[in-house]
């Protein structure tokens, strides 16, 4: 049986965070919330979304012995005058980002463009390293990402987040 | 040391004090436990939702009785 994996999102103050397991979407907006409603919490032109702090969580290894090589990317284009940044990188990964209260200020963690096709190798670490692996239930490093816009940004784009990993039987 | 984290199921929005409690819960929205990908039959889903409603009703009745007796 294959491993059981879910995407989790952490929100709230770093002194009292809440971890939402198995999120239904990754909507970006003007609120620090999982499964947020983008109509109720839109990103104003010129503003940033709140950072997303998300994890790939292996809840059960099944009959697998190892999970590794996590790759994250976005498919679909953003609207003009918006950029999507992340801490995920195949070449300049800075190790495990320790959770802190999500902000809509310019993120010091999400600084690399989110890939728009599958990266050639891991871009999100496990245990702080792109070469890391999970041999029992556990989570990846935090994936931090943020949308940043200019005053000329227009509403209405929808894109898809993709996650890939290698699983050894 | 990691701060105590509240765990929430992203499907049914129920809160848990530990990850283990989350992993053990039968989600009324998905009809399965987080560790079990097998989708349960619609009857089981309905039964689990019904059980939750009955437990909530019992809890409300207990509170009402306590207030009445006070």
Short mmCIF file of C-alpha atoms in Angstrom, two decimals:
data_model
loop_
_atom_site.label_atom_id
_atom_site.label_comp_id
_atom_site.label_asym_id
_atom_site.label_seq_id
_atom_site.Cartn_x
_atom_site.Cartn_y
_atom_site.Cartn_z
CA UNK A 1 0.00 0.00 0.00
CA UNK A 2 1.28 3.45 -0.92
CA UNK A 3 2.03 6.07 1.71
CA UNK A 4 -0.77 8.42 2.73
CA UNK A 5 0.17 12.05 2.29
CA UNK A 6 -1.68 15.30 2.92
CA UNK A 7 -0.91 19.02 2.66
CA UNK A 8 -1.15 20.94 5.93
CA UNK A 9 -1.13 24.66 6.63
CA UNK A 10 -0.08 26.45 9.79
CA UNK A 11 -1.71 29.75 10.74
CA UNK A 12 -1.89 32.12 13.66
CA UNK A 13 0.62 33.60 16.04
CA UNK A 14 3.84 31.68 16.47
CA UNK A 15 3.05 31.55 20.20
CA UNK A 16 -0.30 29.81 19.62
CA UNK A 17 -0.42 28.35 16.10
CA UNK A 18 -3.07 26.16 14.54
CA UNK A 19 -2.21 23.44 12.04
CA UNK A 20 -4.97 22.67 9.54
CA UNK A 21 -4.50 19.18 8.14
CA UNK A 22 -5.49 18.05 4.65
CA UNK A 23 -6.39 21.50 3.38
CA UNK A 24 -8.98 21.74 0.63
CA UNK A 25 -7.27 24.55 -1.28
CA UNK A 26 -4.36 26.96 -1.18
CA UNK A 27 -6.30 30.18 -1.83
CA UNK A 28 -4.08 33.22 -1.29
CA UNK A 29 -5.62 36.34 0.19
CA UNK A 30 -5.59 39.19 2.67
CA UNK A 31 -6.18 36.94 5.67
CA UNK A 32 -4.03 34.48 7.56
CA UNK A 33 -6.34 31.50 7.20
CA UNK A 34 -6.44 28.02 5.70
CA UNK A 35 -9.11 27.32 3.07
CA UNK A 36 -9.76 31.06 2.87
CA UNK A 37 -12.49 32.64 0.78
CA UNK A 38 -10.75 34.90 -1.78
CA UNK A 39 -13.97 36.85 -2.38
CA UNK A 40 -14.15 37.79 1.29
CA UNK A 41 -10.37 38.28 1.62
CA UNK A 42 -9.08 39.63 -1.71
CA UNK A 43 -5.55 40.94 -2.24
CA UNK A 44 -5.80 44.67 -2.91
CA UNK A 45 -3.80 45.82 -5.96
CA UNK A 46 -0.36 46.84 -4.76
CA UNK A 47 -0.55 44.63 -1.67
CA UNK A 48 0.86 41.20 -0.86
CA UNK A 49 -1.07 38.14 0.13
CA UNK A 50 -0.44 36.76 3.58
CA UNK A 51 2.34 34.20 3.49
CA UNK A 52 1.30 30.57 3.30
CA UNK A 53 3.22 28.20 5.59
CA UNK A 54 2.47 24.70 4.37
CA UNK A 55 3.84 21.21 4.90
CA UNK A 56 3.78 17.97 3.00
CA UNK A 57 2.74 15.58 5.77
CA UNK A 58 3.21 11.83 5.51
CA UNK A 59 0.53 10.51 7.86
CA UNK A 60 1.18 6.85 7.12
CA UNK A 61 4.10 5.18 5.34
CA UNK A 62 1.94 2.24 4.25
CA UNK A 63 4.34 -0.38 2.92
CA UNK A 64 6.82 2.24 1.71
CA UNK A 65 10.22 2.59 3.30
CA UNK A 66 11.27 6.07 2.20
CA UNK A 67 9.86 9.39 0.94
CA UNK A 68 12.26 11.90 -0.62
CA UNK A 69 12.90 14.31 -3.50
CA UNK A 70 10.00 16.69 -2.86
CA UNK A 71 9.31 18.99 -5.77
CA UNK A 72 6.80 21.83 -5.70
CA UNK A 73 5.61 24.00 -8.57
CA UNK A 74 2.68 25.97 -9.91
CA UNK A 75 0.94 25.38 -13.21
CA UNK A 76 -1.07 28.10 -14.89
CA UNK A 77 -0.22 31.77 -15.29
CA UNK A 78 -0.75 34.53 -12.77
CA UNK A 79 -2.45 37.68 -13.94
CA UNK A 80 -0.20 40.53 -15.09
CA UNK A 81 1.49 42.62 -12.39
CA UNK A 82 1.64 39.83 -9.85
CA UNK A 83 4.47 37.54 -8.82
CA UNK A 84 4.45 34.33 -6.82
CA UNK A 85 7.49 33.81 -4.60
CA UNK A 86 8.61 30.90 -2.43
CA UNK A 87 11.40 29.60 -0.25
CA UNK A 88 11.59 26.47 -2.45
CA UNK A 89 14.73 26.35 -4.59
CA UNK A 90 16.84 23.65 -6.20
CA UNK A 91 20.03 25.73 -6.07
CA UNK A 92 19.77 28.24 -3.22
CA UNK A 93 17.64 26.45 -0.63
CA UNK A 94 18.26 28.06 2.73
CA UNK A 95 17.29 25.19 4.96
CA UNK A 96 14.31 24.73 7.22
CA UNK A 97 12.25 27.89 7.78
CA UNK A 98 11.10 28.01 11.40
CA UNK A 99 7.43 28.93 11.68
CA UNK A 100 6.64 32.51 12.52
CA UNK A 101 3.41 34.46 12.41
CA UNK A 102 2.41 34.81 8.73
CA UNK A 103 2.61 38.36 7.42
CA UNK A 104 1.43 40.36 4.44
CA UNK A 105 4.58 42.44 4.58
CA UNK A 106 7.16 41.41 1.98
CA UNK A 107 8.24 37.94 3.05
CA UNK A 108 11.89 37.46 3.96
CA UNK A 109 11.44 33.72 3.27
CA UNK A 110 9.54 33.66 -0.02
CA UNK A 111 12.22 35.17 -2.25
CA UNK A 112 12.53 32.81 -5.23
CA UNK A 113 10.08 32.66 -8.15
CA UNK A 114 7.68 29.73 -7.80
CA UNK A 115 8.59 27.25 -10.56
CA UNK A 116 5.98 26.96 -13.29
CA UNK A 117 7.01 23.47 -14.37
CA UNK A 118 8.30 20.47 -12.47
CA UNK A 119 11.82 21.21 -11.15
CA UNK A 120 14.61 18.86 -12.21
CA UNK A 121 15.35 17.92 -8.61
CA UNK A 122 14.10 18.52 -5.07
CA UNK A 123 13.31 22.13 -4.19
CA UNK A 124 11.74 21.59 -0.75
CA UNK A 125 13.75 19.99 2.02
CA UNK A 126 13.18 17.41 4.69
CA UNK A 127 14.94 18.06 7.98
CA UNK A 128 16.49 21.18 6.50
CA UNK A 129 18.13 19.48 3.53
CA UNK A 130 17.10 18.87 -0.07
CA UNK A 131 18.77 15.45 0.29
CA UNK A 132 16.67 14.63 3.36
CA UNK A 133 14.17 11.79 3.51
CA UNK A 134 11.38 10.44 5.69
CA UNK A 135 11.44 6.81 6.78
CA UNK A 136 8.46 7.12 9.10
CA UNK A 137 5.51 9.46 9.48
CA UNK A 138 6.54 13.11 9.52
CA UNK A 139 6.60 16.33 7.57
CA UNK A 140 8.68 18.21 5.07
CA UNK A 141 10.18 21.59 5.84
CA UNK A 142 7.73 24.46 5.59
CA UNK A 143 6.87 25.61 2.10
CA UNK A 144 6.53 29.38 2.42
CA UNK A 145 4.94 31.25 -0.46
CA UNK A 146 3.38 34.62 -1.14
CA UNK A 147 1.74 36.56 -3.98
CA UNK A 148 3.03 40.10 -4.46
CA UNK A 149 1.16 42.57 -6.66
CA UNK A 150 1.48 46.06 -8.09
CA UNK A 151 -1.21 48.73 -8.29
CA UNK A 152 -1.95 47.60 -11.87
CA UNK A 153 -2.79 44.01 -10.89
CA UNK A 154 -6.16 42.66 -11.96
CA UNK A 155 -8.29 40.10 -10.18
CA UNK A 156 -9.30 36.76 -11.53
CA UNK A 157 -6.42 34.36 -12.11
CA UNK A 158 -6.57 30.81 -10.84
CA UNK A 159 -3.61 28.46 -10.80
CA UNK A 160 -2.81 25.00 -9.46
CA UNK A 161 -0.16 23.96 -6.94
CA UNK A 162 1.60 20.68 -7.67
CA UNK A 163 3.59 18.43 -5.36
CA UNK A 164 5.76 15.49 -6.35
CA UNK A 165 7.86 13.08 -4.29
CA UNK A 166 9.68 9.79 -4.72
CA UNK A 167 8.42 6.83 -2.75
CA UNK A 168 10.55 3.72 -2.25
CA UNK A 169 8.60 0.51 -1.71
CA UNK B 1 10.80 23.36 22.28
CA UNK B 2 7.97 23.57 19.71
CA UNK B 3 4.97 25.61 20.83
CA UNK B 4 1.80 23.62 21.49
CA UNK B 5 -0.10 23.46 18.24
CA UNK B 6 -3.86 23.16 17.85
CA UNK B 7 -4.76 20.62 15.16
CA UNK B 8 -7.72 21.18 12.85
CA UNK B 9 -9.15 18.83 10.23
CA UNK B 10 -9.28 20.79 6.97
CA UNK B 11 -12.28 18.79 5.79
CA UNK B 12 -14.71 18.85 8.76
CA UNK B 13 -13.04 21.76 10.67
CA UNK B 14 -13.08 19.85 13.98
CA UNK B 15 -10.30 20.86 16.39
CA UNK B 16 -8.02 18.47 18.27
CA UNK B 17 -5.51 18.93 21.05
CA UNK B 18 -3.02 16.50 19.52
CA UNK B 19 -2.01 15.12 16.15
CA UNK B 20 -2.81 11.61 17.35
CA UNK B 21 -6.39 12.64 18.17
CA UNK B 22 -6.72 14.11 14.66
CA UNK B 23 -5.32 10.96 13.06
CA UNK B 24 -7.78 8.77 14.95
CA UNK B 25 -10.93 10.77 14.16
CA UNK B 26 -13.50 9.59 11.66
CA UNK B 27 -14.07 12.66 9.50
CA UNK B 28 -17.77 13.17 8.79
CA UNK B 29 -16.94 15.21 5.69
CA UNK B 30 -14.69 12.64 4.00
CA UNK B 31 -16.10 9.52 5.65
CA UNK B 32 -12.69 8.16 6.55
CA UNK B 33 -9.90 8.48 9.08
CA UNK B 34 -6.85 10.47 7.90
CA UNK B 35 -4.72 7.31 7.77
CA UNK B 36 -7.27 5.37 5.75
CA UNK B 37 -7.69 6.37 2.11
CA UNK B 38 -10.53 3.92 1.59
CA UNK B 39 -13.73 5.90 1.24
CA UNK B 40 -16.45 4.52 3.44
CA UNK B 41 -19.93 3.80 2.18
CA UNK B 42 -22.42 6.69 2.12
CA UNK B 43 -24.38 4.88 4.85
CA UNK B 44 -21.35 4.96 7.14
CA UNK B 45 -20.84 8.63 6.38
CA UNK B 46 -24.46 9.40 7.21
CA UNK B 47 -24.22 7.32 10.41
CA UNK B 48 -21.12 9.17 11.58
CA UNK B 49 -22.76 12.55 10.94
CA UNK B 50 -25.90 11.38 12.72
CA UNK B 51 -23.86 10.16 15.70
CA UNK B 52 -22.20 13.57 15.93
CA UNK B 53 -25.59 15.31 15.90
CA UNK B 54 -26.94 12.97 18.59
CA UNK B 55 -23.91 13.59 20.80
CA UNK B 56 -24.32 17.35 20.34
CA UNK B 57 -28.04 17.09 21.22
CA UNK B 58 -27.26 15.04 24.36
CA UNK B 59 -24.65 17.59 25.37
CA UNK B 60 -27.16 20.45 24.89
CA UNK B 61 -29.77 18.55 26.92
CA UNK B 62 -27.28 18.04 29.77
CA UNK B 63 -26.44 21.75 29.80
CA UNK B 64 -30.16 22.69 29.75
CA UNK B 65 -30.90 20.27 32.61
CA UNK B 66 -28.02 21.62 34.65
CA UNK B 67 -29.26 25.18 34.11
CA UNK B 68 -32.85 24.15 35.00
CA UNK B 69 -31.72 22.47 38.22
CA UNK B 70 -29.51 25.37 39.25
#
